[in-house]
Amino acid sequence: LGASRLTLVGDASWTLEIARWIDLSSDHRITIQELEAARTNWQREQAHLRRILRWRNLGTQFIPVAKRWLRFLGRFEEPKPEAPAFEALIEDYAAAMREERNLASATICGRRKLTRVFLRWLDERHLPLERVSIRDIDAFHLCKRKQGWTRITMADSAHILRTFFRHAEARGWCRPGISTVIDGPRIYHDEAPLARGPAWEEVQGLLAYLNTDHPSDIRDRAIVMLLAIYGVRAKEVSQLRLDDLDWEQETISITRAKRGRPQPFPLVREVGDAILRYLREVRPRCQYRQLFLTCHMPIVPLTPGALYMVVRTNFDDLGIAPRHRGPHSLRHACATHLMKEGFSLKEIGDHLGHHRSDSTRVYARVDLDALREVGNFDLGGVL
């Protein structure tokens, strides 16, 4: 995991002490209560050190080190947090979406999240699901509207709650007929907000800014290239593995987050050189097969949230402040750049992994240069 020698010595010393105070002779898993009791007994024995060294927090590392060691051995009994009663309903709803409707994991995740927000809102007001009426659902949307939800978010919420209450009615959790009367605001064609990202010149400036010999910059440059040139999502980059790179055929295989199927791409030479430099000079040797890892201990694969901070932090350091500064903004920048280069919507959609042309058509609305050319068209005296 990339720990320093000093850290290893400290953890080894603590592990020796911990091994004296917990019982590992049987095969049972050690609970957090047993660790706390062992720490209390250890502190009682080491009380003289507290008086001599005036350590107020003697033993602060006892439980953290013990938990890491026991997890590594597979001997720690993870405490189970007490989940709200509605979590079981959400799990049943998610299972139905997955098994009966075969929805994508990203879709299920989004619906679970919003359903949890609604059920937590009910729980805070002590409203049981079996007594919920359409007035309660309208009150929920009104509350969220005051908190800043947009019309599109409200419409999405109404759609998700309709599917949830349809499932709840089939299970007998609520009053019948609620799903048929849930209604959201009307969304007009192409009302969705424009997909805006940084200008392509700003993306090039970011790549030039990251062209240094610093280890994190070498890694971040390869990440930004993948996001901007291939237009991939943060989750797709975080899931990239060493096996997805075929150096002989010069291809890279990206598993699409929504379709769940790998899509091969030719490996652009500049991108390949950036990844190869990262692999040779920066990436630590470890058991992980994921491509991008942290640069500091603990060495673990980067998550989509970590990729957001990578892009956002570098934009801030460079002094570029586009409206959106996360990884998805680079996907928008890629699509807009391809549109200006003259690629068709079908070609851009295939490149981005879009399933429907409507998802790509939004980028035609931001091609202002082309619209100005239409506006400046000389009618030649026709009028």
mmCIF file of C-alpha atoms in Angstrom:
data_model
loop_
_atom_site.group_PDB
_atom_site.id
_atom_site.type_symbol
_atom_site.label_atom_id
_atom_site.label_comp_id
_atom_site.label_asym_id
_atom_site.label_seq_id
_atom_site.Cartn_x
_atom_site.Cartn_y
_atom_site.Cartn_z
ATOM 1 C CA LEU A 1 0.000 0.000 0.000
ATOM 2 C CA GLY A 2 3.013 2.307 -0.133
ATOM 3 C CA ALA A 3 3.507 2.801 3.607
ATOM 4 C CA SER A 4 6.809 4.293 4.747
ATOM 5 C CA ARG A 5 9.271 2.363 6.924
ATOM 6 C CA LEU A 6 8.388 4.562 9.901
ATOM 7 C CA THR A 7 4.694 3.697 9.519
ATOM 8 C CA LEU A 8 5.497 -0.003 9.221
ATOM 9 C CA VAL A 9 7.583 0.064 12.390
ATOM 10 C CA GLY A 10 4.829 1.870 14.287
ATOM 11 C CA ASP A 11 2.100 -0.495 13.096
ATOM 12 C CA ALA A 12 4.260 -3.534 13.852
ATOM 13 C CA SER A 13 4.826 -2.335 17.420
ATOM 14 C CA TRP A 14 1.115 -1.755 17.931
ATOM 15 C CA THR A 15 0.253 -5.139 16.405
ATOM 16 C CA LEU A 16 2.516 -6.915 18.891
ATOM 17 C CA GLU A 17 0.753 -5.158 21.752
ATOM 18 C CA ILE A 18 -2.693 -5.887 20.329
ATOM 19 C CA ALA A 19 -1.876 -9.580 19.901
ATOM 20 C CA ARG A 20 -1.204 -9.792 23.647
ATOM 21 C CA TRP A 21 -4.657 -8.516 24.591
ATOM 22 C CA ILE A 22 -7.079 -10.220 22.191
ATOM 23 C CA ASP A 23 -7.852 -13.917 21.885
ATOM 24 C CA LEU A 24 -7.067 -15.278 18.430
ATOM 25 C CA SER A 25 -6.893 -18.936 19.494
ATOM 26 C CA SER A 26 -10.460 -19.680 18.340
ATOM 27 C CA ASP A 27 -11.990 -19.050 14.921
ATOM 28 C CA HIS A 28 -14.588 -16.525 16.052
ATOM 29 C CA ARG A 29 -14.573 -12.983 14.693
ATOM 30 C CA ILE A 30 -13.468 -10.181 17.006
ATOM 31 C CA THR A 31 -16.137 -7.577 17.705
ATOM 32 C CA ILE A 32 -15.633 -3.874 18.342
ATOM 33 C CA GLN A 33 -16.763 -4.426 21.945
ATOM 34 C CA GLU A 34 -13.912 -6.921 22.464
ATOM 35 C CA LEU A 35 -11.427 -4.425 21.039
ATOM 36 C CA GLU A 36 -12.660 -1.675 23.338
ATOM 37 C CA ALA A 37 -12.363 -4.003 26.349
ATOM 38 C CA ALA A 38 -8.845 -5.007 25.291
ATOM 39 C CA ARG A 39 -7.848 -1.351 24.921
ATOM 40 C CA THR A 40 -9.217 -0.571 28.400
ATOM 41 C CA ASN A 41 -7.184 -3.397 29.933
ATOM 42 C CA TRP A 42 -4.087 -2.290 28.008
ATOM 43 C CA GLN A 43 -4.509 1.319 29.142
ATOM 44 C CA ARG A 44 -4.881 0.157 32.744
ATOM 45 C CA GLU A 45 -1.567 -1.714 32.516
ATOM 46 C CA GLN A 46 0.159 1.251 30.847
ATOM 47 C CA ALA A 47 -1.169 3.811 33.352
ATOM 48 C CA HIS A 48 2.347 4.498 34.627
ATOM 49 C CA LEU A 49 3.337 5.752 31.152
ATOM 50 C CA ARG A 50 0.499 8.237 31.261
ATOM 51 C CA ARG A 51 1.831 9.671 34.521
ATOM 52 C CA ILE A 52 5.476 9.694 33.413
ATOM 53 C CA LEU A 53 5.010 10.972 29.833
ATOM 54 C CA ARG A 54 1.844 12.998 30.561
ATOM 55 C CA TRP A 55 0.039 11.368 27.591
ATOM 56 C CA ARG A 56 -3.623 12.253 27.837
ATOM 57 C CA ASN A 57 -4.746 10.127 24.873
ATOM 58 C CA LEU A 58 -2.707 7.014 25.490
ATOM 59 C CA GLY A 59 -3.836 4.235 23.135
ATOM 60 C CA THR A 60 -5.493 6.271 20.390
ATOM 61 C CA GLN A 61 -3.958 3.988 17.748
ATOM 62 C CA PHE A 62 -4.954 0.743 19.463
ATOM 63 C CA ILE A 63 -8.360 0.238 17.849
ATOM 64 C CA PRO A 64 -7.575 1.716 14.366
ATOM 65 C CA VAL A 65 -4.508 -0.523 13.948
ATOM 66 C CA ALA A 66 -6.372 -3.522 15.395
ATOM 67 C CA LYS A 67 -9.262 -3.065 12.955
ATOM 68 C CA ARG A 68 -6.936 -2.836 9.937
ATOM 69 C CA TRP A 69 -5.011 -5.935 11.055
ATOM 70 C CA LEU A 70 -8.114 -8.012 11.806
ATOM 71 C CA ARG A 71 -9.750 -6.992 8.519
ATOM 72 C CA PHE A 72 -6.624 -8.177 6.728
ATOM 73 C CA LEU A 73 -6.896 -11.520 8.573
ATOM 74 C CA GLY A 74 -10.624 -11.734 7.908
ATOM 75 C CA ARG A 75 -11.273 -11.887 11.660
ATOM 76 C CA PHE A 76 -13.073 -8.610 12.338
ATOM 77 C CA GLU A 77 -16.835 -8.581 12.875
ATOM 78 C CA GLU A 78 -17.978 -5.411 11.163
ATOM 79 C CA PRO A 79 -20.608 -3.596 13.241
ATOM 80 C CA LYS A 80 -23.918 -3.484 11.457
ATOM 81 C CA PRO A 81 -25.442 -0.014 11.571
ATOM 82 C CA GLU A 82 -29.108 0.076 12.377
ATOM 83 C CA ALA A 83 -30.728 0.832 9.034
ATOM 84 C CA PRO A 84 -34.056 2.667 8.841
ATOM 85 C CA ALA A 85 -37.099 0.478 8.311
ATOM 86 C CA PHE A 86 -37.602 1.827 4.787
ATOM 87 C CA GLU A 87 -34.223 0.466 3.596
ATOM 88 C CA ALA A 88 -35.806 -2.971 3.213
ATOM 89 C CA LEU A 89 -38.459 -1.464 0.936
ATOM 90 C CA ILE A 90 -35.785 0.219 -1.197
ATOM 91 C CA GLU A 91 -33.843 -3.030 -1.536
ATOM 92 C CA ASP A 92 -36.983 -4.868 -2.655
ATOM 93 C CA TYR A 93 -37.742 -2.107 -5.159
ATOM 94 C CA ALA A 94 -34.161 -2.217 -6.494
ATOM 95 C CA ALA A 95 -34.285 -6.008 -6.849
ATOM 96 C CA ALA A 96 -37.480 -5.736 -8.883
ATOM 97 C CA MET A 97 -35.909 -3.126 -11.180
ATOM 98 C CA ARG A 98 -32.886 -5.349 -11.681
ATOM 99 C CA GLU A 99 -34.559 -8.753 -12.053
ATOM 100 C CA GLU A 100 -37.901 -7.920 -13.657
ATOM 101 C CA ARG A 101 -37.038 -4.896 -15.788
ATOM 102 C CA ASN A 102 -33.288 -5.451 -16.294
ATOM 103 C CA LEU A 103 -32.517 -1.762 -15.810
ATOM 104 C CA ALA A 104 -28.957 -0.474 -15.907
ATOM 105 C CA SER A 105 -27.118 -0.210 -12.596
ATOM 106 C CA ALA A 106 -26.760 3.565 -13.014
ATOM 107 C CA THR A 107 -30.534 3.912 -13.476
ATOM 108 C CA ILE A 108 -31.228 1.768 -10.422
ATOM 109 C CA CYS A 109 -28.751 3.778 -8.361
ATOM 110 C CA GLY A 110 -30.441 7.063 -9.298
ATOM 111 C CA ARG A 111 -33.916 5.750 -8.500
ATOM 112 C CA ARG A 112 -32.773 4.317 -5.177
ATOM 113 C CA LYS A 113 -31.251 7.662 -4.227
ATOM 114 C CA LEU A 114 -34.376 9.698 -4.906
ATOM 115 C CA THR A 115 -36.684 7.101 -3.330
ATOM 116 C CA ARG A 116 -34.522 7.199 -0.202
ATOM 117 C CA VAL A 117 -34.850 11.005 -0.100
ATOM 118 C CA PHE A 118 -38.642 10.709 -0.269
ATOM 119 C CA LEU A 119 -38.926 7.932 2.336
ATOM 120 C CA ARG A 120 -36.581 9.786 4.695
ATOM 121 C CA TRP A 121 -38.788 12.870 4.284
ATOM 122 C CA LEU A 122 -41.786 10.763 5.298
ATOM 123 C CA ASP A 123 -39.874 9.260 8.233
ATOM 124 C CA GLU A 124 -38.948 12.700 9.574
ATOM 125 C CA ARG A 125 -42.646 13.589 9.640
ATOM 126 C CA HIS A 126 -43.662 10.220 11.104
ATOM 127 C CA LEU A 127 -45.833 9.399 8.084
ATOM 128 C CA PRO A 128 -46.123 5.641 7.476
ATOM 129 C CA LEU A 129 -46.142 4.602 3.824
ATOM 130 C CA GLU A 130 -49.522 2.880 4.118
ATOM 131 C CA ARG A 131 -51.140 6.222 5.028
ATOM 132 C CA VAL A 132 -49.469 8.381 2.369
ATOM 133 C CA SER A 133 -51.812 10.297 0.078
ATOM 134 C CA ILE A 134 -51.263 12.317 -3.067
ATOM 135 C CA ARG A 135 -51.350 15.474 -0.924
ATOM 136 C CA ASP A 136 -48.256 14.231 0.934
ATOM 137 C CA ILE A 137 -46.436 13.657 -2.351
ATOM 138 C CA ASP A 138 -47.387 17.148 -3.553
ATOM 139 C CA ALA A 139 -46.158 18.562 -0.234
ATOM 140 C CA PHE A 140 -42.842 16.744 -0.715
ATOM 141 C CA HIS A 141 -42.358 18.243 -4.172
ATOM 142 C CA LEU A 142 -43.351 21.693 -2.939
ATOM 143 C CA CYS A 143 -40.792 21.430 -0.125
ATOM 144 C CA LYS A 144 -38.051 20.403 -2.550
ATOM 145 C CA ARG A 145 -39.031 23.123 -4.983
ATOM 146 C CA LYS A 146 -38.444 25.688 -2.251
ATOM 147 C CA GLN A 147 -35.033 24.095 -1.619
ATOM 148 C CA GLY A 148 -33.977 24.721 -5.229
ATOM 149 C CA TRP A 149 -35.126 21.754 -7.275
ATOM 150 C CA THR A 150 -35.587 22.627 -10.948
ATOM 151 C CA ARG A 151 -38.576 21.737 -13.095
ATOM 152 C CA ILE A 152 -36.630 18.912 -14.736
ATOM 153 C CA THR A 153 -35.634 17.470 -11.357
ATOM 154 C CA MET A 154 -39.262 17.671 -10.250
ATOM 155 C CA ALA A 155 -40.390 15.846 -13.389
ATOM 156 C CA ASP A 156 -37.778 13.133 -12.866
ATOM 157 C CA SER A 157 -38.880 12.776 -9.253
ATOM 158 C CA ALA A 158 -42.528 12.388 -10.252
ATOM 159 C CA HIS A 159 -41.611 9.688 -12.774
ATOM 160 C CA ILE A 160 -39.523 7.753 -10.245
ATOM 161 C CA LEU A 161 -42.169 7.996 -7.532
ATOM 162 C CA ARG A 162 -44.781 6.736 -9.995
ATOM 163 C CA THR A 163 -42.708 3.599 -10.608
ATOM 164 C CA PHE A 164 -42.041 3.176 -6.886
ATOM 165 C CA PHE A 165 -45.709 3.475 -5.889
ATOM 166 C CA ARG A 166 -46.691 1.131 -8.701
ATOM 167 C CA HIS A 167 -44.333 -1.394 -7.119
ATOM 168 C CA ALA A 168 -45.580 -0.533 -3.611
ATOM 169 C CA GLU A 169 -49.202 -1.064 -4.661
ATOM 170 C CA ALA A 170 -48.350 -4.490 -6.068
ATOM 171 C CA ARG A 171 -46.705 -5.373 -2.739
ATOM 172 C CA GLY A 172 -49.591 -3.990 -0.675
ATOM 173 C CA TRP A 173 -47.438 -1.351 1.057
ATOM 174 C CA CYS A 174 -49.673 1.641 0.317
ATOM 175 C CA ARG A 175 -53.134 2.706 -0.766
ATOM 176 C CA PRO A 176 -54.124 1.613 -4.274
ATOM 177 C CA GLY A 177 -54.322 4.126 -7.109
ATOM 178 C CA ILE A 178 -51.677 6.593 -5.922
ATOM 179 C CA SER A 179 -49.290 5.915 -8.812
ATOM 180 C CA THR A 180 -51.929 6.903 -11.383
ATOM 181 C CA VAL A 181 -52.400 10.427 -9.982
ATOM 182 C CA ILE A 182 -48.750 11.424 -9.406
ATOM 183 C CA ASP A 183 -48.004 14.217 -11.845
ATOM 184 C CA GLY A 184 -45.015 16.452 -12.386
ATOM 185 C CA PRO A 185 -44.468 19.721 -14.270
ATOM 186 C CA ARG A 186 -44.727 19.610 -18.022
ATOM 187 C CA ILE A 187 -41.345 19.521 -19.721
ATOM 188 C CA TYR A 188 -41.236 20.993 -23.202
ATOM 189 C CA HIS A 189 -39.168 19.611 -26.032
ATOM 190 C CA ASP A 190 -35.465 20.525 -25.719
ATOM 191 C CA GLU A 191 -36.097 22.232 -22.361
ATOM 192 C CA ALA A 192 -33.085 20.450 -20.863
ATOM 193 C CA PRO A 193 -30.237 22.846 -20.001
ATOM 194 C CA LEU A 194 -27.433 23.251 -22.481
ATOM 195 C CA ALA A 195 -24.510 20.881 -22.090
ATOM 196 C CA ARG A 196 -21.668 23.289 -21.392
ATOM 197 C CA GLY A 197 -18.040 22.528 -20.781
ATOM 198 C CA PRO A 198 -14.729 24.368 -20.971
ATOM 199 C CA ALA A 199 -13.542 25.669 -24.319
ATOM 200 C CA TRP A 200 -11.173 23.368 -26.197
ATOM 201 C CA GLU A 201 -8.424 25.953 -25.797
ATOM 202 C CA GLU A 202 -8.875 25.700 -22.025
ATOM 203 C CA VAL A 203 -8.608 21.904 -22.222
ATOM 204 C CA GLN A 204 -5.359 22.265 -24.183
ATOM 205 C CA GLY A 205 -4.118 24.737 -21.574
ATOM 206 C CA LEU A 206 -4.912 22.231 -18.822
ATOM 207 C CA LEU A 207 -2.951 19.493 -20.605
ATOM 208 C CA ALA A 208 0.006 21.845 -21.057
ATOM 209 C CA TYR A 209 -0.192 22.802 -17.356
ATOM 210 C CA LEU A 210 -0.006 19.117 -16.374
ATOM 211 C CA ASN A 211 2.965 18.389 -18.642
ATOM 212 C CA THR A 212 5.512 18.266 -15.797
ATOM 213 C CA ASP A 213 7.676 15.655 -14.082
ATOM 214 C CA HIS A 214 5.636 15.619 -10.877
ATOM 215 C CA PRO A 215 4.144 12.135 -10.251
ATOM 216 C CA SER A 216 0.578 13.351 -9.671
ATOM 217 C CA ASP A 217 0.705 15.546 -12.786
ATOM 218 C CA ILE A 218 1.868 12.596 -14.897
ATOM 219 C CA ARG A 219 -1.095 10.556 -13.679
ATOM 220 C CA ASP A 220 -3.590 13.434 -13.947
ATOM 221 C CA ARG A 221 -2.508 14.252 -17.501
ATOM 222 C CA ALA A 222 -3.294 10.715 -18.650
ATOM 223 C CA ILE A 223 -6.686 10.920 -16.908
ATOM 224 C CA VAL A 224 -7.578 14.284 -18.477
ATOM 225 C CA MET A 225 -6.583 12.992 -21.922
ATOM 226 C CA LEU A 226 -8.936 10.033 -21.595
ATOM 227 C CA LEU A 227 -11.773 12.240 -20.408
ATOM 228 C CA ALA A 228 -11.310 14.934 -23.058
ATOM 229 C CA ILE A 229 -10.249 12.943 -26.129
ATOM 230 C CA TYR A 230 -12.465 9.889 -25.718
ATOM 231 C CA GLY A 231 -15.288 11.676 -23.908
ATOM 232 C CA VAL A 232 -15.615 8.919 -21.330
ATOM 233 C CA ARG A 233 -17.374 9.205 -17.981
ATOM 234 C CA ALA A 234 -15.558 9.333 -14.647
ATOM 235 C CA LYS A 235 -16.892 5.902 -13.667
ATOM 236 C CA GLU A 236 -15.618 4.421 -16.928
ATOM 237 C CA VAL A 237 -12.131 5.791 -16.269
ATOM 238 C CA SER A 238 -12.129 4.528 -12.663
ATOM 239 C CA GLN A 239 -13.064 1.034 -13.909
ATOM 240 C CA LEU A 240 -10.258 0.859 -16.471
ATOM 241 C CA ARG A 241 -7.955 -2.104 -15.850
ATOM 242 C CA LEU A 242 -4.507 -2.996 -17.110
ATOM 243 C CA ASP A 243 -6.054 -5.764 -19.204
ATOM 244 C CA ASP A 244 -8.117 -3.201 -21.128
ATOM 245 C CA LEU A 245 -4.982 -1.932 -22.873
ATOM 246 C CA ASP A 246 -3.838 -3.943 -25.903
ATOM 247 C CA TRP A 247 -0.422 -2.553 -26.731
ATOM 248 C CA GLU A 248 0.143 -4.877 -29.704
ATOM 249 C CA GLN A 249 -3.104 -3.918 -31.440
ATOM 250 C CA GLU A 250 -2.897 -0.338 -30.084
ATOM 251 C CA THR A 251 -6.457 -0.369 -28.750
ATOM 252 C CA ILE A 252 -8.152 0.481 -25.475
ATOM 253 C CA SER A 253 -11.395 -1.170 -24.362
ATOM 254 C CA ILE A 254 -13.779 0.980 -22.307
ATOM 255 C CA THR A 255 -16.721 -0.633 -20.515
ATOM 256 C CA ARG A 256 -19.678 1.700 -20.885
ATOM 257 C CA ALA A 257 -21.307 2.593 -17.586
ATOM 258 C CA LYS A 258 -24.874 2.569 -18.919
ATOM 259 C CA ARG A 259 -24.744 -0.228 -21.477
ATOM 260 C CA GLY A 260 -22.387 -2.398 -19.465
ATOM 261 C CA ARG A 261 -20.593 -3.598 -22.615
ATOM 262 C CA PRO A 262 -16.958 -2.944 -23.603
ATOM 263 C CA GLN A 263 -16.345 -0.631 -26.540
ATOM 264 C CA PRO A 264 -12.944 -0.770 -28.269
ATOM 265 C CA PHE A 265 -11.180 2.424 -29.350
ATOM 266 C CA PRO A 266 -7.944 2.967 -31.250
ATOM 267 C CA LEU A 267 -5.288 4.107 -28.811
ATOM 268 C CA VAL A 268 -4.264 7.618 -29.838
ATOM 269 C CA ARG A 269 -0.478 7.893 -29.755
ATOM 270 C CA GLU A 270 -0.410 10.884 -27.385
ATOM 271 C CA VAL A 271 -2.779 9.155 -24.985
ATOM 272 C CA GLY A 272 -0.818 5.916 -25.188
ATOM 273 C CA ASP A 273 2.445 7.755 -24.463
ATOM 274 C CA ALA A 274 0.878 9.501 -21.443
ATOM 275 C CA ILE A 275 -0.444 6.212 -20.019
ATOM 276 C CA LEU A 276 2.840 4.425 -20.693
ATOM 277 C CA ARG A 277 4.798 7.137 -18.890
ATOM 278 C CA TYR A 278 2.440 6.844 -15.917
ATOM 279 C CA LEU A 279 2.869 3.056 -15.822
ATOM 280 C CA ARG A 280 6.661 3.248 -16.032
ATOM 281 C CA GLU A 281 7.384 6.177 -13.731
ATOM 282 C CA VAL A 282 4.491 6.633 -11.298
ATOM 283 C CA ARG A 283 2.132 3.699 -10.848
ATOM 284 C CA PRO A 284 3.246 1.628 -7.825
ATOM 285 C CA ARG A 285 3.610 -2.124 -7.992
ATOM 286 C CA CYS A 286 0.679 -3.646 -6.132
ATOM 287 C CA GLN A 287 -2.025 -6.287 -6.334
ATOM 288 C CA TYR A 288 -4.627 -3.975 -7.891
ATOM 289 C CA ARG A 289 -5.440 -4.389 -11.591
ATOM 290 C CA GLN A 290 -7.180 -1.014 -11.892
ATOM 291 C CA LEU A 291 -5.217 1.386 -14.065
ATOM 292 C CA PHE A 292 -5.292 4.555 -11.969
ATOM 293 C CA LEU A 293 -4.310 4.490 -8.295
ATOM 294 C CA THR A 294 -3.603 7.027 -5.595
ATOM 295 C CA CYS A 295 -0.091 8.451 -5.474
ATOM 296 C CA HIS A 296 0.181 8.362 -1.690
ATOM 297 C CA MET A 297 -0.454 5.824 0.991
ATOM 298 C CA PRO A 298 -2.847 4.075 1.219
ATOM 299 C CA ILE A 299 -2.474 2.943 -2.383
ATOM 300 C CA VAL A 300 -6.019 2.223 -3.601
ATOM 301 C CA PRO A 301 -7.870 2.612 -6.942
ATOM 302 C CA LEU A 302 -9.252 6.045 -7.705
ATOM 303 C CA THR A 303 -13.017 6.416 -7.335
ATOM 304 C CA PRO A 304 -15.252 8.615 -9.542
ATOM 305 C CA GLY A 305 -15.354 11.099 -6.656
ATOM 306 C CA ALA A 306 -11.557 11.219 -6.569
ATOM 307 C CA LEU A 307 -11.485 11.853 -10.328
ATOM 308 C CA TYR A 308 -13.833 14.793 -9.797
ATOM 309 C CA MET A 309 -11.351 16.315 -7.349
ATOM 310 C CA VAL A 310 -8.469 15.669 -9.775
ATOM 311 C CA VAL A 311 -10.142 17.666 -12.552
ATOM 312 C CA ARG A 312 -11.649 20.345 -10.309
ATOM 313 C CA THR A 313 -8.416 20.981 -8.398
ATOM 314 C CA ASN A 314 -6.303 21.328 -11.544
ATOM 315 C CA PHE A 315 -8.809 23.712 -13.123
ATOM 316 C CA ASP A 316 -8.721 25.831 -9.951
ATOM 317 C CA ASP A 317 -4.913 25.774 -9.789
ATOM 318 C CA LEU A 318 -4.703 26.908 -13.396
ATOM 319 C CA GLY A 319 -7.136 29.730 -12.746
ATOM 320 C CA ILE A 320 -9.715 28.475 -15.254
ATOM 321 C CA ALA A 321 -13.255 28.837 -13.952
ATOM 322 C CA PRO A 322 -15.762 27.355 -16.412
ATOM 323 C CA ARG A 323 -19.323 26.918 -15.196
ATOM 324 C CA HIS A 324 -18.759 23.176 -14.748
ATOM 325 C CA ARG A 325 -15.312 21.914 -13.764
ATOM 326 C CA GLY A 326 -15.794 18.189 -13.148
ATOM 327 C CA PRO A 327 -14.899 15.191 -15.342
ATOM 328 C CA HIS A 328 -18.250 15.360 -17.165
ATOM 329 C CA SER A 329 -17.451 18.869 -18.357
ATOM 330 C CA LEU A 330 -14.554 17.395 -20.360
ATOM 331 C CA ARG A 331 -17.027 14.992 -21.984
ATOM 332 C CA HIS A 332 -19.105 18.005 -23.052
ATOM 333 C CA ALA A 333 -15.961 19.764 -24.290
ATOM 334 C CA CYS A 334 -15.092 16.694 -26.389
ATOM 335 C CA ALA A 335 -18.566 16.552 -27.965
ATOM 336 C CA THR A 336 -18.641 20.276 -28.715
ATOM 337 C CA HIS A 337 -15.155 20.116 -30.249
ATOM 338 C CA LEU A 338 -16.164 17.212 -32.498
ATOM 339 C CA MET A 339 -19.280 19.126 -33.539
ATOM 340 C CA LYS A 340 -17.184 22.142 -34.560
ATOM 341 C CA GLU A 341 -14.792 19.864 -36.467
ATOM 342 C CA GLY A 342 -17.676 18.779 -38.692
ATOM 343 C CA PHE A 343 -18.447 15.293 -37.386
ATOM 344 C CA SER A 344 -22.032 14.102 -37.745
ATOM 345 C CA LEU A 345 -24.348 13.518 -34.768
ATOM 346 C CA LYS A 346 -24.219 9.787 -35.480
ATOM 347 C CA GLU A 347 -20.421 9.754 -35.336
ATOM 348 C CA ILE A 348 -20.353 11.821 -32.137
ATOM 349 C CA GLY A 349 -23.011 9.606 -30.540
ATOM 350 C CA ASP A 350 -21.049 6.457 -31.366
ATOM 351 C CA HIS A 351 -17.897 8.023 -29.950
ATOM 352 C CA LEU A 352 -19.638 8.977 -26.693
ATOM 353 C CA GLY A 353 -21.478 5.672 -26.409
ATOM 354 C CA HIS A 354 -24.957 7.210 -26.709
ATOM 355 C CA HIS A 355 -27.816 4.765 -27.216
ATOM 356 C CA ARG A 356 -30.234 7.361 -28.642
ATOM 357 C CA SER A 357 -29.642 10.220 -31.039
ATOM 358 C CA ASP A 358 -31.618 12.573 -28.756
ATOM 359 C CA SER A 359 -28.767 12.381 -26.242
ATOM 360 C CA THR A 360 -26.348 13.721 -28.858
ATOM 361 C CA ARG A 361 -28.667 16.263 -30.464
ATOM 362 C CA VAL A 362 -28.321 18.585 -27.466
ATOM 363 C CA TYR A 363 -24.804 19.491 -28.617
ATOM 364 C CA ALA A 364 -26.176 20.949 -31.843
ATOM 365 C CA ARG A 365 -27.827 23.633 -29.718
ATOM 366 C CA VAL A 366 -24.476 24.969 -28.519
ATOM 367 C CA ASP A 367 -22.818 25.302 -31.941
ATOM 368 C CA LEU A 368 -23.242 29.077 -31.922
ATOM 369 C CA ASP A 369 -20.733 29.638 -34.737
ATOM 370 C CA ALA A 370 -22.829 27.552 -37.109
ATOM 371 C CA LEU A 371 -25.976 29.367 -36.020
ATOM 372 C CA ARG A 372 -24.315 32.723 -36.712
ATOM 373 C CA GLU A 373 -23.442 31.534 -40.232
ATOM 374 C CA VAL A 374 -27.104 30.703 -40.787
ATOM 375 C CA GLY A 375 -28.087 34.129 -39.454
ATOM 376 C CA ASN A 376 -25.605 35.866 -41.753
ATOM 377 C CA PHE A 377 -26.747 33.948 -44.838
ATOM 378 C CA ASP A 378 -27.289 36.299 -47.779
ATOM 379 C CA LEU A 379 -30.747 35.707 -49.211
ATOM 380 C CA GLY A 380 -29.690 37.360 -52.461
ATOM 381 C CA GLY A 381 -32.704 39.601 -52.836
ATOM 382 C CA VAL A 382 -35.249 36.851 -52.391
ATOM 383 C CA LEU A 383 -37.244 38.920 -49.902
#
